[in-house]
Every structure is written in structure tokens, then in C-alpha cells.
mmCIF file of C-alpha atoms in Angstrom:
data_model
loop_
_atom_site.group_PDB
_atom_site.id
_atom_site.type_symbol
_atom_site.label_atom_id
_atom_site.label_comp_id
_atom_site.label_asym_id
_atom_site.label_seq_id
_atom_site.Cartn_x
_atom_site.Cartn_y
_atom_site.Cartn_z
ATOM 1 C CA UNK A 1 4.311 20.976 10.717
ATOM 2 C CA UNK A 2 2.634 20.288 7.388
ATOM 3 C CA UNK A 3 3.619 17.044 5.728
ATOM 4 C CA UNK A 4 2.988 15.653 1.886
ATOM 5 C CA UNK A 5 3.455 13.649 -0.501
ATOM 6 C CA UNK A 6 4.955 14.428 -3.333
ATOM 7 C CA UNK A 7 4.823 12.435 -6.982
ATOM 8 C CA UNK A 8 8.064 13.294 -8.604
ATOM 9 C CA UNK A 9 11.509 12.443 -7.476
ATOM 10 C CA UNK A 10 13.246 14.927 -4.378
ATOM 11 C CA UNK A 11 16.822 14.684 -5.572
ATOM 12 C CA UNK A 12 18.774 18.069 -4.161
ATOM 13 C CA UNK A 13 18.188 20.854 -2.025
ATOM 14 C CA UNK A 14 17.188 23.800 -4.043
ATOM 15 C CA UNK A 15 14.156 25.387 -5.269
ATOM 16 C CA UNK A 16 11.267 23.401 -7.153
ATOM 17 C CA UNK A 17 7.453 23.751 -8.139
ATOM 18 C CA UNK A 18 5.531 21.591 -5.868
ATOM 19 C CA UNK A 19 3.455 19.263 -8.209
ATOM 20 C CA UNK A 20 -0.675 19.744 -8.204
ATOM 21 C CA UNK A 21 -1.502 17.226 -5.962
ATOM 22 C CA UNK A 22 0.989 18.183 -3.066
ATOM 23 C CA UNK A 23 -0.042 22.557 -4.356
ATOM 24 C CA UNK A 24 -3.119 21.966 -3.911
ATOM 25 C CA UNK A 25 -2.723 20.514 0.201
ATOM 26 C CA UNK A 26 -0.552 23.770 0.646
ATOM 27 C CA UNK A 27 -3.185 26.021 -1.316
ATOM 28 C CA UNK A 28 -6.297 24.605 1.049
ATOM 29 C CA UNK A 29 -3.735 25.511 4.128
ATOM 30 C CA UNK A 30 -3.564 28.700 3.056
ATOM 31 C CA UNK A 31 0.379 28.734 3.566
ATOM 32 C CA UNK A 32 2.489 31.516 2.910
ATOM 33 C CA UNK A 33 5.805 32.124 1.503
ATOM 34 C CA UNK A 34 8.037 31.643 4.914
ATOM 35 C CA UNK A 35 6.003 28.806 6.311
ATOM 36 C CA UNK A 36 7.702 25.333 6.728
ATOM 37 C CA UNK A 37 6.865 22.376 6.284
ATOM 38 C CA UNK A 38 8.178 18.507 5.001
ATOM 39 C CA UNK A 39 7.841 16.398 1.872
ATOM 40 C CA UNK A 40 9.008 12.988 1.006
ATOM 41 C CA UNK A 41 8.544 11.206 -2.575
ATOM 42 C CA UNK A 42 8.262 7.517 -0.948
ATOM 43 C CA UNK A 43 11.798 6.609 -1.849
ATOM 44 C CA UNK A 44 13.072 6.703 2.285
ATOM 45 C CA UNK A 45 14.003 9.952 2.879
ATOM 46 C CA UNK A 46 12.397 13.087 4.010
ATOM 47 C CA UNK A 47 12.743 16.779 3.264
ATOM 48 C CA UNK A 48 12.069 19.904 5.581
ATOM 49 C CA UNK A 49 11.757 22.752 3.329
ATOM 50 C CA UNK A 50 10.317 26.565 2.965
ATOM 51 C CA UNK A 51 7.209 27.661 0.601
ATOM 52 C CA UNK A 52 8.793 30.906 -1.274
ATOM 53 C CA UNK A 53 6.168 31.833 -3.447
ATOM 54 C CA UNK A 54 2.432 31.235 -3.827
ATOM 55 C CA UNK A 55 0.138 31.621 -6.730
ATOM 56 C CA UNK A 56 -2.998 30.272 -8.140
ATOM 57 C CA UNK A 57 -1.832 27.714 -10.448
ATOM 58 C CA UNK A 58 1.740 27.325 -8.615
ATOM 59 C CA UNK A 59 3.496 26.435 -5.611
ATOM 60 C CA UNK A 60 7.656 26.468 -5.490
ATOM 61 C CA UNK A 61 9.149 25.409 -2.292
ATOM 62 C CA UNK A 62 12.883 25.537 -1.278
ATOM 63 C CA UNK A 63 14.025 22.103 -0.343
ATOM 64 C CA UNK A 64 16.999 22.832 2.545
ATOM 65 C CA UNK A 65 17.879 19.373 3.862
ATOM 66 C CA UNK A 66 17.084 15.759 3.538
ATOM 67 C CA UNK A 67 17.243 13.570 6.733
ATOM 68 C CA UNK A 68 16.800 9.623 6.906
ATOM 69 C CA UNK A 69 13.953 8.847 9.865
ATOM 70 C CA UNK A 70 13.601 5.034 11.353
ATOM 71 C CA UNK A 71 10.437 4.583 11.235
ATOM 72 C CA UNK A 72 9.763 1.328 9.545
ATOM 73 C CA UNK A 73 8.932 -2.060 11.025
ATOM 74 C CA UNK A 74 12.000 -4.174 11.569
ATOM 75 C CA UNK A 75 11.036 -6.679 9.294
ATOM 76 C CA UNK A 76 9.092 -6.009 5.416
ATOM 77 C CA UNK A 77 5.880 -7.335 6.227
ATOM 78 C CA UNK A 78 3.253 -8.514 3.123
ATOM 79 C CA UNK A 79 -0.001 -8.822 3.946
ATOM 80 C CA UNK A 80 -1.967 -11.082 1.291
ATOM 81 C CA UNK A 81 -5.464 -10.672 2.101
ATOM 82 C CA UNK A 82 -8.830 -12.017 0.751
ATOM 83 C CA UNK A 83 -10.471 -8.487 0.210
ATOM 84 C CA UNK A 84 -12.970 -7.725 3.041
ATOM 85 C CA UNK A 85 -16.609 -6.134 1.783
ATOM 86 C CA UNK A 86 -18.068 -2.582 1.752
ATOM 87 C CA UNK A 87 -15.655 0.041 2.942
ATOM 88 C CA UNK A 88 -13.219 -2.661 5.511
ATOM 89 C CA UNK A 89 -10.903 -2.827 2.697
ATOM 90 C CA UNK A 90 -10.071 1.344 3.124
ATOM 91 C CA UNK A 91 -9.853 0.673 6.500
ATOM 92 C CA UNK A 92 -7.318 -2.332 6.523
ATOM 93 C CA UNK A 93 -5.563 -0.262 4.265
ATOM 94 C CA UNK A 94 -5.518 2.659 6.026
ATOM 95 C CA UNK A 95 -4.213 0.764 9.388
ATOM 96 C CA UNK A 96 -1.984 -1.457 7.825
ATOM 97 C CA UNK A 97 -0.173 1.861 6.595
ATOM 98 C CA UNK A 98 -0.525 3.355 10.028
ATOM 99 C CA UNK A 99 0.964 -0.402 12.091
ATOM 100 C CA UNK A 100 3.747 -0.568 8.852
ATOM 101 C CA UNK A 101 3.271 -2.808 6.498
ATOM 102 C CA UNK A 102 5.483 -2.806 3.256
ATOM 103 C CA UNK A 103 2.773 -4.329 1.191
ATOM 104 C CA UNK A 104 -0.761 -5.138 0.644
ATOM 105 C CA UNK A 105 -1.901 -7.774 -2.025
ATOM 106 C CA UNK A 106 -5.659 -8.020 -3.064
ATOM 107 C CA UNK A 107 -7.141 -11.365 -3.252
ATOM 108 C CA UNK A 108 -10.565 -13.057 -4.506
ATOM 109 C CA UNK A 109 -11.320 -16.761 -3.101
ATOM 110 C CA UNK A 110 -13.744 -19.071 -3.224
ATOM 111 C CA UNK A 111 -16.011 -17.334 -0.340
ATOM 112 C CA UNK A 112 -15.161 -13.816 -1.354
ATOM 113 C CA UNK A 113 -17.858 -10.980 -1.230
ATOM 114 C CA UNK A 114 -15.538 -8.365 -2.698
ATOM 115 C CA UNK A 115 -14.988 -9.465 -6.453
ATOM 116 C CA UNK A 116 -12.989 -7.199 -8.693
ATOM 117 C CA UNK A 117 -11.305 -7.625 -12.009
ATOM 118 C CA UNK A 118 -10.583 -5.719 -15.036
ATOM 119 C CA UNK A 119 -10.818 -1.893 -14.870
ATOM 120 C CA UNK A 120 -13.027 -1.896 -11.591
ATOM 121 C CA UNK A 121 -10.167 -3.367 -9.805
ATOM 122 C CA UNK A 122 -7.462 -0.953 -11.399
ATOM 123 C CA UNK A 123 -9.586 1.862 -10.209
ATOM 124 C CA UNK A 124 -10.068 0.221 -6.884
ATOM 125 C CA UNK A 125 -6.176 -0.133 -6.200
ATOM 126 C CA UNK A 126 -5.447 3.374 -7.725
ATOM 127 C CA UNK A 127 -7.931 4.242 -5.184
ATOM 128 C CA UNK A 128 -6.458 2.194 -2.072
ATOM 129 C CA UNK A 129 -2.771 3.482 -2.924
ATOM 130 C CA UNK A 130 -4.178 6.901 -2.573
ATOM 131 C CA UNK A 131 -5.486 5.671 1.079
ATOM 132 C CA UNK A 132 -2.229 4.435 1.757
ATOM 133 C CA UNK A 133 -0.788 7.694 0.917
ATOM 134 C CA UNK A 134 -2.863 9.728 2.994
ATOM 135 C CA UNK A 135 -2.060 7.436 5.741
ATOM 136 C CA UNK A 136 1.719 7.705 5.513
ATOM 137 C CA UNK A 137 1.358 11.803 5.251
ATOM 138 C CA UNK A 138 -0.395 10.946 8.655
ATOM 139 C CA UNK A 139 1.384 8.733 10.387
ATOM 140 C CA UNK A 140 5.164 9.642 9.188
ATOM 141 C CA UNK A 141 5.874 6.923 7.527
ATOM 142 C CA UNK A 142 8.219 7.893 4.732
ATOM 143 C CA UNK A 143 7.726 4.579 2.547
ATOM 144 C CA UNK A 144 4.082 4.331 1.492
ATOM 145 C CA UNK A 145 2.587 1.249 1.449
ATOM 146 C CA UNK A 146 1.945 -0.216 -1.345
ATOM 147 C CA UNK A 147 -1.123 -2.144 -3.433
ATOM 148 C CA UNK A 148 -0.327 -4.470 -5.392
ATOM 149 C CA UNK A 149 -2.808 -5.577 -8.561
ATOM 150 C CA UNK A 150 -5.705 -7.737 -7.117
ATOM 151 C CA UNK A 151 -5.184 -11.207 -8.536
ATOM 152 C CA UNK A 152 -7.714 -14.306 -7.653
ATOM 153 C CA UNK A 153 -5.647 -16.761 -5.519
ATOM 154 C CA UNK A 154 -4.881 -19.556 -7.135
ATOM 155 C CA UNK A 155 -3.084 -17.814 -9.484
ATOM 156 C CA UNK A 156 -1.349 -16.121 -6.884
ATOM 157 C CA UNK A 157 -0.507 -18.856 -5.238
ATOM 158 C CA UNK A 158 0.971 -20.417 -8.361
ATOM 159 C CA UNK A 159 2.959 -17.570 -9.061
ATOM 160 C CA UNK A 160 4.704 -17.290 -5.809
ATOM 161 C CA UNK A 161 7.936 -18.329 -5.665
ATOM 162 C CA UNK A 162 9.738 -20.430 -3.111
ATOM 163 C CA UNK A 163 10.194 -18.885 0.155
ATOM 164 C CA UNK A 164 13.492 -17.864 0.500
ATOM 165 C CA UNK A 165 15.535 -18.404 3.880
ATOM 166 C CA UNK A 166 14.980 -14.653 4.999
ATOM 167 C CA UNK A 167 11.134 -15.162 4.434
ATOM 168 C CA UNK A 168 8.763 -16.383 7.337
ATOM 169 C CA UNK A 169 4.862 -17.290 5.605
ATOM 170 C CA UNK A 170 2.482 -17.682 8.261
ATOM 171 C CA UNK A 171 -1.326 -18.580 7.043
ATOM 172 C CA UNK A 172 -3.859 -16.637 9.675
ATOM 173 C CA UNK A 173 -6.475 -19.997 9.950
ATOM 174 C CA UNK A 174 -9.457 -20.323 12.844
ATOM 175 C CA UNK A 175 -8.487 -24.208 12.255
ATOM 176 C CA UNK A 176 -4.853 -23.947 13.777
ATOM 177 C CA UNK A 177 -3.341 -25.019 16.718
ATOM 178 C CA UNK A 178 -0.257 -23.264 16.537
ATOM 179 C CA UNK A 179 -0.030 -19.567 17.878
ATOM 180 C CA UNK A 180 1.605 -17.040 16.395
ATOM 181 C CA UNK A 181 5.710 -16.601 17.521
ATOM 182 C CA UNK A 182 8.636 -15.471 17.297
ATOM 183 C CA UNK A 183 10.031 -15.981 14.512
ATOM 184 C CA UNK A 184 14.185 -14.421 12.817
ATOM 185 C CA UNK A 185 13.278 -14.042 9.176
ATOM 186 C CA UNK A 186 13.665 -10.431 8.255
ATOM 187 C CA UNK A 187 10.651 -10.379 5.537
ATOM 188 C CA UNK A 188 7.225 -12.069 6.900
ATOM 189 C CA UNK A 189 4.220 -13.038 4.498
ATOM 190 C CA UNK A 190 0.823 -13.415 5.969
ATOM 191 C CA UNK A 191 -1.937 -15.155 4.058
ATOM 192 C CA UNK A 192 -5.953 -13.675 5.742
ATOM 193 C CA UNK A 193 -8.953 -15.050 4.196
ATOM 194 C CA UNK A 194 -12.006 -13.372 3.779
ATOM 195 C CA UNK A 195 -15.300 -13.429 5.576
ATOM 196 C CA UNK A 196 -16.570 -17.073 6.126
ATOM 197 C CA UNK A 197 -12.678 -18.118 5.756
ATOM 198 C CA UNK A 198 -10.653 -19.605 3.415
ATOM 199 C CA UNK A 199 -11.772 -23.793 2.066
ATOM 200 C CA UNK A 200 -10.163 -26.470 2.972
ATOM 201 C CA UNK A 201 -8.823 -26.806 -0.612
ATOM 202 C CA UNK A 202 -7.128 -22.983 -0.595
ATOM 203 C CA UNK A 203 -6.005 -23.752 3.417
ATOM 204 C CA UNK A 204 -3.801 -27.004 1.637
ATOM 205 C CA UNK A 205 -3.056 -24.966 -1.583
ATOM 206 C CA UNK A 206 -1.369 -22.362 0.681
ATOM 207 C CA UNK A 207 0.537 -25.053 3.150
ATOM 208 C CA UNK A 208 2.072 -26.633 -0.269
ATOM 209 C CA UNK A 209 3.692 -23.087 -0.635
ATOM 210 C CA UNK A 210 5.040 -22.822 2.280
ATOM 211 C CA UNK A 211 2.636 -21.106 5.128
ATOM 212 C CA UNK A 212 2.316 -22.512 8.634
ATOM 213 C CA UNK A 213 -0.997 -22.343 9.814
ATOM 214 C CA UNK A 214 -0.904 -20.316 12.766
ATOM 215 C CA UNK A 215 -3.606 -19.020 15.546
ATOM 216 C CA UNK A 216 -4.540 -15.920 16.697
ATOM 217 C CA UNK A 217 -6.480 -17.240 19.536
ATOM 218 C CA UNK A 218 -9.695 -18.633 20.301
ATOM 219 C CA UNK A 219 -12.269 -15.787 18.732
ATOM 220 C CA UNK A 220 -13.254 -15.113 15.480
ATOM 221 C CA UNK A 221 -11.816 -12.099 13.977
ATOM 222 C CA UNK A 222 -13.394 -10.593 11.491
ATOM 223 C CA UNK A 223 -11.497 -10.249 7.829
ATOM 224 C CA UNK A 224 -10.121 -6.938 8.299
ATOM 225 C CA UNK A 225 -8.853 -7.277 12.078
ATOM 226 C CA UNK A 226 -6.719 -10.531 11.866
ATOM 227 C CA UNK A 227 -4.480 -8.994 9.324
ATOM 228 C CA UNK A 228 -3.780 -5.855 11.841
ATOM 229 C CA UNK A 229 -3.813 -7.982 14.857
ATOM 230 C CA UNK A 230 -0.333 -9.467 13.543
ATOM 231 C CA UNK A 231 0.891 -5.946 12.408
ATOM 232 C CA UNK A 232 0.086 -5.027 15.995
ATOM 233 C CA UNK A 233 1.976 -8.087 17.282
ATOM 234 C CA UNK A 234 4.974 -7.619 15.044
ATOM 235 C CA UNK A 235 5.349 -3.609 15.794
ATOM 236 C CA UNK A 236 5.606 -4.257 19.078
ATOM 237 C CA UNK A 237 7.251 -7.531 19.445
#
């Protein structure tokens, strides 16, 4: 069955005009008054409902019942990652939509090869949310990820608060000795530097915050796996 996103609020069964992003999947799909299929705004729920009527400029849709699926990770997993080069960054993105991760922050470090700021990286998270989207129409998620505003690190890392008892931070490092394990906190935030790695300095600016340096094994995964090899560990842990 056809699923979308949908940018305005699903509040109540009843009839509504689908709004032009979500129109125009159901134009290209050529559906027809009759056909089914489900929405969901990103708020948790998820609607199955009817297209009634189908013009050029205007999709309506009956919505006929909401229903709540489980499809989340267990725990609200951040991901804080240097941002990979080239076209990695859609990709992590995309996958760390697809494993379920509640949030993706955009970082610049010392080493980075991605550097964004101003407009350029408005345009690039307005772009990666739209990625995340996608993903979640895909993979049934029914809570987007979400992309946060790229910020440079330090000032990240000055920002962030004290970790609160609920919160595990683990800091993905080649230099650890430490594997990754089980851990109870309910919310997790991982800290994934970029290609080359994170300094010394930004490895001890991170423990004063709180991460544990943890290990992922004995090879050297590039910037956009180690983030996803946790999500991997975590969804099926």
C-alpha cells in the first residue's frame, strides 16, 4: 500500500486536501478515487485512508482510522557525527532513518572535509531532513528522523548539558579499549568523528562531557559506517 508523508497536522478522521508535496506522490501513482493507502504527519501515529477525488491541482483523501505502530528503537538514540564527504552524509542519513535513530546532529572538527555554515548548511539540512523523510515513507517508521542545525564542535560540546541519569554517551574512538555494551539508559548519545578521526584535544573535550570511549573492534571503519554499526548493534540488542 502507498505510504506518505504529510506536512500538516492529521488530527480526525474525515475528509481533507492532501497537501502538494504528499498530491503530487499520489498524482505520479496515478491513483484513483477508491484506492487506499496510509499517511502519517511525524507526530507517532499513522492513518489508513481512501483517495475520493482527483484533480490536477488537488488531491482530498478520507482519513478513516488512526492506529499507533511500535516501530521505534527501544531507546532515543542521537547520533552526533563529524559530517562524512561527498554524498556519505545522504547515505548515513538515509540508514540511520532506516536502523532508527531519533536524531542526527551535523558536526565540523578539526580534520573535517565536509565544512558547512551559513546558508549552505541550512540548505544542506533542509536537504538531509527531506532524505530522512523519504526514508521513513520507506521503511515505516512513523517518527522521522530528524537533522538538527550543523554546529562546529566545540561549541557543541559547550552547549551540551550534563548527562542526565537516563542518558548513556558513548564516544566511537579507534584509540579505545573498551567495547561497546550493554548498557540501561533509555536515551543513548554517540559522538563519530570524521575521516582521519577526531584529535586528541576533541577525544578529551568530549570525555570532560561525559562520553566513554568505547571500541568497535579492531578495523577501521570508515566515517559513515561506525555510526550505523551501533544502530545495528542497538536494534538488535
Amino acid at each position: 500500500m502507498p505510504r506518505f508523508h504529510v506536512d500538516t497536522l492529521l488530527a480526525a478522521p474525515g475528509e481533507i486536501t492532501l497537501p502538494p508535496g504528499a498530491a503530487r506522490h499520489v498524482q505520479v501513482l496515478r491513483l484513483q478515487p477508491g484506492d487506499a493507502l496510509t499517511l502519517f504527519d511525524g507526530s507517532g501515529p499513522e492513518w489508513q485512508a481512501e483517495v475520493t477525488a482527483m484533480g490536477r491541482s488537488e488531491v482530498r483523501v478520507n482519513l478513516i482510522a488512526a492506529v499507533q505502530p511500535q516501530r521505534e528503537l527501544a531507546r532515543a538514540v542521537t547520533l552526533a557525527v563529524v559530517m562524512p564527504a561527498n554524498d556519505r552524509m545522504d547515505f548515513l542519513v538515509e540508514k540511520a532513518t532506516e536502523l532508527g535513530a531519533a536524531a542526527l546532529q551535523p558536526l565540523v572538527a578539526e580534520r573535517s572535509v565536509l565544512r558547512l555554515a551559513g546558508e549552505r548548511a541550512d540548505k544542506k539540512r533542509s536537504h538531509w531532513q527531506g532524505v530522512a523523510i523519504a526514508a521513513a515513507e520507506q521503511s515505516g517508521r512513523t517518527v522521522p528522523l530528524r537533522v538538527e542545525p550543523v554546529m562546529q564542535l566545540p561549541a557543541w560540546l559547550a552547549a551540551l548539558p550534563d548527562a542526565a541519569d537516563d542518558e548513556w554517551r558513548g564516544l566511537l574512538s579507534p584509540h579505545a579499549a573498551q567495547p561497546l555494551a550493554p548498557f540501561p539508559q533509555q536515551r543513548a548519545l554517540f559522538l563519530s568523528g570524521p575521516e582521519g578521526g577526531l584529535s586528541d584535544a576533541e577525544e578529551d573535550a568530549a570525555r570532560a562531557r561525559g562520553f566513554a570511549a568505547i571500541s568497535l573492534g579492531p578495523r577501521i571503519l570508515r566515517a559513515d559506517t561506525a555510526p550505523l554499526a551501533v544502530l545495528s548493534w542497538l536494534a538488535l540488542a
